[in-house]
Coordinates of C-alpha atoms in Angstrom, one line a residue:
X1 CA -8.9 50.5 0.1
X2 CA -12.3 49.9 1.8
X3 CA -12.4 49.8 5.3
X4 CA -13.4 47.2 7.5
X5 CA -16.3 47.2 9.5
X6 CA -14.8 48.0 12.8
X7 CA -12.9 50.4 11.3
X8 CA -16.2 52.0 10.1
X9 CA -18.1 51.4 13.1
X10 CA -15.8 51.5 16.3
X11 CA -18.4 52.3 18.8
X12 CA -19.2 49.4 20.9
X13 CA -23.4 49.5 21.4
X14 CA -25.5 46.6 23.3
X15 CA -29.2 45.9 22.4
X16 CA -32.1 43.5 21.8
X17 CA -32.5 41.6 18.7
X18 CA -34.7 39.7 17.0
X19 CA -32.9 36.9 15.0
X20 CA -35.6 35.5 12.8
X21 CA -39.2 35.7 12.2
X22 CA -40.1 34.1 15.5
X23 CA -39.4 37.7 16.5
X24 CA -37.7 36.8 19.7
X25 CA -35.8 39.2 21.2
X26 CA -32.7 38.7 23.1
X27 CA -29.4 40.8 23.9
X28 CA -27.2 41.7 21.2
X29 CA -24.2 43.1 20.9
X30 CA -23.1 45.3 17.8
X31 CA -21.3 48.5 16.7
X32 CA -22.0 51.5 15.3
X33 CA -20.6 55.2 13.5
X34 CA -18.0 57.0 15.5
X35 CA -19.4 60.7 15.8
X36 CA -19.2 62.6 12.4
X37 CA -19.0 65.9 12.1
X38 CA -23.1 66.8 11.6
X39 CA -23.7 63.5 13.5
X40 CA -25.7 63.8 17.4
X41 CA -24.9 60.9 19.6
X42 CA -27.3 59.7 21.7
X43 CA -28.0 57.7 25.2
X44 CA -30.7 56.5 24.8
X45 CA -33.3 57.0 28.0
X46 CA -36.7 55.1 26.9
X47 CA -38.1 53.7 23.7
X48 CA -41.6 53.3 22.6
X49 CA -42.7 50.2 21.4
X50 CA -44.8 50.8 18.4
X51 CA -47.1 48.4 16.6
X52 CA -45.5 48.6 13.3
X53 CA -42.4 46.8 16.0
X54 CA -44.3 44.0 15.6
X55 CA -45.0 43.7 12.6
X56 CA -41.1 44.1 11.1
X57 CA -40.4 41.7 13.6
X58 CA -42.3 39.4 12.4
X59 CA -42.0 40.2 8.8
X60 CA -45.7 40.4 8.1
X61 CA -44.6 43.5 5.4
X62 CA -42.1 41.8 3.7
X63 CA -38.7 43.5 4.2
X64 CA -37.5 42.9 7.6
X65 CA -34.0 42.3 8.2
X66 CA -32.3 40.0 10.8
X67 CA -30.3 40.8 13.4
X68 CA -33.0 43.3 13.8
X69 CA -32.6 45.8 16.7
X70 CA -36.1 47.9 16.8
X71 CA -36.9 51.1 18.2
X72 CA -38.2 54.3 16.5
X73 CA -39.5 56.1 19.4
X74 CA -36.4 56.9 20.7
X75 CA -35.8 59.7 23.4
X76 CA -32.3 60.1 24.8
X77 CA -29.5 62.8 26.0
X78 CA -26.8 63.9 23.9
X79 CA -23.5 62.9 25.0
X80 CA -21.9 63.8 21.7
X81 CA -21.6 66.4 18.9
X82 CA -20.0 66.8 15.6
X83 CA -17.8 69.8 14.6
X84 CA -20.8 71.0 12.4
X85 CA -23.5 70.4 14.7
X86 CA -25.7 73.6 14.9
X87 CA -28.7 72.5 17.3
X88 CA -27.7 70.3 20.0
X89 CA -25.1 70.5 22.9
X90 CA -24.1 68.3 25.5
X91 CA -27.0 67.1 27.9
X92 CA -29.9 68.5 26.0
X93 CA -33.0 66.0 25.8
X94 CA -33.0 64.9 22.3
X95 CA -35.0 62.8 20.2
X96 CA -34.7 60.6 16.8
X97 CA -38.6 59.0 15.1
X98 CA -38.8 56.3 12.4
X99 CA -36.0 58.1 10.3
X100 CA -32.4 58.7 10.3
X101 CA -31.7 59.5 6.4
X102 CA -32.9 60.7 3.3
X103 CA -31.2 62.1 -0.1
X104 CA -31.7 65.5 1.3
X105 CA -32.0 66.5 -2.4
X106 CA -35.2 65.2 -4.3
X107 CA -38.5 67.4 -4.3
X108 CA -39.6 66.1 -1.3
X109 CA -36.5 66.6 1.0
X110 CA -36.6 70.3 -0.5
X111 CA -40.2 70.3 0.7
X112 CA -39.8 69.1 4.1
X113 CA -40.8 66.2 3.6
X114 CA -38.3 63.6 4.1
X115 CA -40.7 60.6 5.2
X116 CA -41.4 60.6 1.1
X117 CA -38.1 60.8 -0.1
X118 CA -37.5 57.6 -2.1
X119 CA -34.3 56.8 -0.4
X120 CA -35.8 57.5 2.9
X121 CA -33.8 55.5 5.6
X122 CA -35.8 54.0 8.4
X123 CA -34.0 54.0 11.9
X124 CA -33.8 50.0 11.9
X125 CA -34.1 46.7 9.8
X126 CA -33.0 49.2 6.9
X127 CA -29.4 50.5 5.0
X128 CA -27.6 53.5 6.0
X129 CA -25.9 55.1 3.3
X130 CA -22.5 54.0 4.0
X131 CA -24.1 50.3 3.4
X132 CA -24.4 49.0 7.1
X133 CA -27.3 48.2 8.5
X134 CA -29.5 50.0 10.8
X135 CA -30.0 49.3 14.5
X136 CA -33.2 51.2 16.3
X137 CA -33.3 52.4 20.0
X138 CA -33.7 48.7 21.7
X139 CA -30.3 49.6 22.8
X140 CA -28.0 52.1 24.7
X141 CA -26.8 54.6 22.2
X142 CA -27.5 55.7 18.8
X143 CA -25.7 58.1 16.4
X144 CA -27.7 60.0 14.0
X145 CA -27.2 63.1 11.6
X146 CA -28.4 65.8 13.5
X147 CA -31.3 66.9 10.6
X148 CA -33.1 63.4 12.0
X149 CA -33.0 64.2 15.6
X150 CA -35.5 66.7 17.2
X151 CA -35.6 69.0 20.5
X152 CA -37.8 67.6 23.4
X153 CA -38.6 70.7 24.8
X154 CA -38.2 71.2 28.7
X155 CA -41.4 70.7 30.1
X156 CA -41.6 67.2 28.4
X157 CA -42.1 64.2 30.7
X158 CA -39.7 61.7 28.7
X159 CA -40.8 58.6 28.2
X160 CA -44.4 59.9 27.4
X161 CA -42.8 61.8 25.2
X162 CA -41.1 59.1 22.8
X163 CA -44.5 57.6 21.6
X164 CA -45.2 61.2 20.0
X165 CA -41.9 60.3 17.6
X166 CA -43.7 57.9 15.7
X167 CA -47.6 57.7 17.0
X168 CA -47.9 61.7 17.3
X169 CA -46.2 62.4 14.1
X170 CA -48.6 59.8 12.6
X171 CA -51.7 61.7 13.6
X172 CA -50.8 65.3 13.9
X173 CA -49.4 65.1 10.0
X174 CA -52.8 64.2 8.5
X175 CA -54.9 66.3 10.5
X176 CA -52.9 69.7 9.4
X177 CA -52.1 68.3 5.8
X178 CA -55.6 67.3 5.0
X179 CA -57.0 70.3 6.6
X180 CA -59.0 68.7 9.4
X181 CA -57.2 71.0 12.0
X182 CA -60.1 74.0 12.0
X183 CA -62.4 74.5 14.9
X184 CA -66.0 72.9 14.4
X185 CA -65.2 70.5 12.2
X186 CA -65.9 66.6 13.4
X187 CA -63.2 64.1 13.0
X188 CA -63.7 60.5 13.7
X189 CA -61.1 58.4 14.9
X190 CA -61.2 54.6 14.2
X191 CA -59.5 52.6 17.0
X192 CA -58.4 53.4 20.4
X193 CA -54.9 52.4 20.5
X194 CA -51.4 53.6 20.3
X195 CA -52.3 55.6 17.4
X196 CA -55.8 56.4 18.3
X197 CA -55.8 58.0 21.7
X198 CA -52.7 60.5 20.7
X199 CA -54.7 61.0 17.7
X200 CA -57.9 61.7 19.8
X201 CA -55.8 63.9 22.1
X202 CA -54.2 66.4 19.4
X203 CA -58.0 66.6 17.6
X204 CA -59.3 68.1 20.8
X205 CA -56.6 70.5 21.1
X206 CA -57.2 71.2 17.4
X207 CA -60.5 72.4 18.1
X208 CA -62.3 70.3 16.4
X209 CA -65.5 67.5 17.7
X210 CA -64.0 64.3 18.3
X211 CA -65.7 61.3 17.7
X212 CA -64.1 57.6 18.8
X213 CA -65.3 55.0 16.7
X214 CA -64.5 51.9 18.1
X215 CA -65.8 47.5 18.3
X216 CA -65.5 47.7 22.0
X217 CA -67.6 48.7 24.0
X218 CA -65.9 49.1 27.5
X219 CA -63.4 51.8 25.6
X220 CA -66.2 54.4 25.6
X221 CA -66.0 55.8 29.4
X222 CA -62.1 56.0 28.4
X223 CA -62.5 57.7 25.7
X224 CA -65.0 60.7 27.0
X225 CA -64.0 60.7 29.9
X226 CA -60.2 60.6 30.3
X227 CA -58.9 61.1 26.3
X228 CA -62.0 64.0 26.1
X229 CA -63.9 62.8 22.7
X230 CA -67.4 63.8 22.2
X231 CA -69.1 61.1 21.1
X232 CA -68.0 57.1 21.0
X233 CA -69.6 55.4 17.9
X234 CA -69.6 51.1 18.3
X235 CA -68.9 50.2 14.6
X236 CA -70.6 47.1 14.8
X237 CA -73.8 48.9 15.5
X238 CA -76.3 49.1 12.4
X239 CA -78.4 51.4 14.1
X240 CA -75.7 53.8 15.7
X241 CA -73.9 53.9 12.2
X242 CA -77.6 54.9 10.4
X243 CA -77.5 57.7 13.1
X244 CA -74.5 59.0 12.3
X245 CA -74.3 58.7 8.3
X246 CA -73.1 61.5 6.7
X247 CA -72.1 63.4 9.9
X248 CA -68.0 63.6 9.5
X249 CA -65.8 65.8 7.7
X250 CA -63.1 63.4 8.1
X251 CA -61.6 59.7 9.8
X252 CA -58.3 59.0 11.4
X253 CA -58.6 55.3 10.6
X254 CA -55.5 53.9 12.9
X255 CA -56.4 50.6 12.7
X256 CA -53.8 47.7 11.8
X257 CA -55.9 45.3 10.9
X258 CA -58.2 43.7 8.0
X259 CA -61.4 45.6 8.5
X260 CA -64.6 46.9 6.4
X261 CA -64.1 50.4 5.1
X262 CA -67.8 51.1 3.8
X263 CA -69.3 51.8 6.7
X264 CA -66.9 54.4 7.4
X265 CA -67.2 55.8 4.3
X266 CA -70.8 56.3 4.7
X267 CA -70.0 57.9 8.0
X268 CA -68.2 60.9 5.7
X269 CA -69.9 64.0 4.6
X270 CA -70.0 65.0 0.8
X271 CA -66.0 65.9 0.1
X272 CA -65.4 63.8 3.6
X273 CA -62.0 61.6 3.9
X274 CA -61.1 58.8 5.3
X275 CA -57.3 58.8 6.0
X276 CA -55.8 55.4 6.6
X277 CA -52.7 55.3 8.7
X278 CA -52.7 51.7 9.8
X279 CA -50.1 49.6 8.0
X280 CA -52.4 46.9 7.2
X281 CA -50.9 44.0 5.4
X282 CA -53.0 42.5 3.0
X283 CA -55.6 44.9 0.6
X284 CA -59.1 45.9 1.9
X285 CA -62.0 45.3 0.2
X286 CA -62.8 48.9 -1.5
X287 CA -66.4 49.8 -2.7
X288 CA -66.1 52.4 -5.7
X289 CA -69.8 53.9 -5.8
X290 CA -69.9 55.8 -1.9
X291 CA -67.0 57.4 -3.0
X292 CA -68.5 58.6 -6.3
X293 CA -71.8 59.9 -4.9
X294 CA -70.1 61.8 -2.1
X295 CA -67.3 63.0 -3.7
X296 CA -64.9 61.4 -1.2
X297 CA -61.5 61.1 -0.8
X298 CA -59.6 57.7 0.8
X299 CA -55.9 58.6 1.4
X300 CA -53.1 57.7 3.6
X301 CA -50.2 59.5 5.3
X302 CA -47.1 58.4 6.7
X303 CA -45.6 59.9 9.6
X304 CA -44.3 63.4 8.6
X305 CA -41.2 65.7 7.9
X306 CA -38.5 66.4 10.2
X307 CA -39.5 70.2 10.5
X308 CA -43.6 69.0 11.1
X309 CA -42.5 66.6 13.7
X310 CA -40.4 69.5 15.9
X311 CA -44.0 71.2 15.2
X312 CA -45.9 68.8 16.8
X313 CA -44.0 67.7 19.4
X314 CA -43.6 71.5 20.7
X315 CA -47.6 71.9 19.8
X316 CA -47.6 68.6 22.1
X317 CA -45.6 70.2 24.5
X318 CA -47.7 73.8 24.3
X319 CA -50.8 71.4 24.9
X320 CA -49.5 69.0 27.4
X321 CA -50.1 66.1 25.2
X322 CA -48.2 63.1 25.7
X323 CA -48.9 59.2 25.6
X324 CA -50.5 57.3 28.0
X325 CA -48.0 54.8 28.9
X326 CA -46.7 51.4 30.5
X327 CA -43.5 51.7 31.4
X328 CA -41.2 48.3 31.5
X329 CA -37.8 46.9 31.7
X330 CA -36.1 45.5 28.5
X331 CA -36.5 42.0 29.9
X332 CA -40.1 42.2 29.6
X333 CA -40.2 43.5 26.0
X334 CA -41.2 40.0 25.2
X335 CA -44.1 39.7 27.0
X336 CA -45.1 43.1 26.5
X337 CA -44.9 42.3 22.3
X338 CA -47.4 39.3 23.3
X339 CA -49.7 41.6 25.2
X340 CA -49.4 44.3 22.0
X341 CA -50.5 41.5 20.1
X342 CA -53.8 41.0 22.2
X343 CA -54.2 45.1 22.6
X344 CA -53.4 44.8 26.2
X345 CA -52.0 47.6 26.8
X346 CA -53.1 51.3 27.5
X347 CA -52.1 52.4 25.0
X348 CA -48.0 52.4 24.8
X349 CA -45.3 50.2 26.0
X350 CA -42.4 52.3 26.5
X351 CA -38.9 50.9 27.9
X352 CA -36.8 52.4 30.5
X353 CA -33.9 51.6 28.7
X354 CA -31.1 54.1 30.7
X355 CA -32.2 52.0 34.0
X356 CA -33.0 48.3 32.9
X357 CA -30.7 47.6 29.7
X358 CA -27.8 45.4 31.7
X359 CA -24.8 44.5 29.1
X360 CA -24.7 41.1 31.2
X361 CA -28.1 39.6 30.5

């Protein structure tokens, strides 16, 4: 006989949910997994709020799903552990990125990387295995297999830590996998955002020249001056992009939306690549011929493994690389998705969920 959903999920949680594609959010109260024996629970302490937040909320991809509680830059303590839990104990500083399944058994699980995994299961708007949906880190607790939850080492500030789940994953993945990691190499990163400035600051301790390419102007005392780039490159500059044609070895391109590509392929040195990791909804306009005559590569990546993202959050950690942040209270996430929409922000919301989630709003 099947159970029932409370019998399934008996643990009372509270969030914030989006209801529809207004992407409103407002409290909501749900349940979730009692504790299994290789499960990690969580409370949750502060959440990121990432721009791909936005989007599912809005369902500019296409596959959001309502009540939506988001949230994949979750860093909490552990208040729980399974029987078979190996790496966690009570009170350790914990935290769980943009995935909480996979089929632990195709090619890429056995590879490490579980982001690839065709059954990969995203921490919210998604399907857990058992068939109930999945509720991100808008909210007080989560329970999570303990594979999809990773050590915050000790010396972490917390809530700059949580952007690193999803935004430091994001940028530290391409840079080792595509082999842009080695000391005097240049790597240009496009956009100075969530994305961009974690991606900027793990570069630089990389070794390698960093170059901010950018529209706006006013970012370019940030970006040398406080994130440590080399060089700040306005795309919308004919004559600065003639300078600096065929001067890159590689591009972070964070950006999220519609944009030309060209000129940053002509930026690229022969066997150059330009790495798209902005989730941008509709296709970009790709010219075929710069990438012939240069030999270049245009890829993507998306986020990284579970063992690569304990990598780079304890590189992060070795560095003292975290996310510049804005920290808020869960009544403002509203506002703050408005402002994220405009790029007003420098350069990460995160919410102080332990202190400002109230079960009474």
């Amino acid at each position: 006989m099947e159970k029932s959903p409370e019998e399934m999920h008996p643990v009372k949680a509270f969030g914030w949910a989006a209801r529809d594609t207004s992407g409103i959010l407002s409290p909501f109260k749900f349940s979730t997994r009692a504790t299994g024996d290789k499960d990690v629970k969580l409370k949750i302490l502060y959440c990121g709020i990432c721009h791909s937040d936005l989007h599912q909320l809005k369902n500019e991809w296409g596959f959001s799903k309502y009540p939506m509680v988001p949230g994949h830059e979750i860093v909490g303590e552990v208040t729980e552990v399974g029987s078979k839990v190996e790496k966690f104990k009570l009170g350790d500083k914990a935290g769980v990125g943009c995935l909480v399944g996979s089929c632990r058994s195709c090619e890429n699980c056995n590879n490490d990387i579980e982001n690839y995994c065709s059954k990969a299961i995203a921490t919210y708007s998604a399907m857990y295995h058992d068939g109930t949906p999945t509720y991100g880190g808008y909210s007080d607790i989560i329970v999570v297999d303990e594979h999809f939850v990773v050590r915050v080492p000790e010396n972490m500030p917390l809530a700059a830590a949580a952007p690193l789940l999803c935004a430091g994953i994001t940028t530290y993945s391409p840079l080792r996998y595509y082999g842009l990691d080695k000391p005097g190499l240049h790597v240009g990163v496009v956009g100075l955002g969530g994305l961009g400035h974690v991606g900027v600051k793990f570069a630089k301790a990389l070794g390698v020249k960093v170059t901010v390419i950018s529209t706006s102007q006013s970012k370019q005392k940030e970006a040398i001056e406080r994130l440590g780039a080399d060089s700040f490159l306005i795309s919308t500059d004919p004559d600065q992009l003639q300078a600096a044609m065929g001067t890159m070895d590689g591009i972070l391109d964070t950006v999220a939306a519609t944009h030309p590509v060209l000129p940053l392929i002509d930026l690229l040195k022969t066997n150059g690549k330009l790495i798209m990791l902005g989730g941008v909804a509709k296709p970009l306009d790709l010219p075929v011929f710069p990438l012939l005559m240069g030999r270049k590569l245009v890829a993507g990546s998306g986020i990284g493994g579970m063992k690569e993202t304990q990598e780079m959050i304890d590189f992060a950690a070795k560095h003292n690389i975290t996310a510049d942040i804005e920290v808020i209270p869960m009544n403002y996430v509203n506002t703050a998705m408005e402002r994220l929409a405009k790029a007003d922000v420098k350069y990460r919301f995160v919410i102080d969920v332990a202190k400002t989630l109230k079960p009474d709003e």
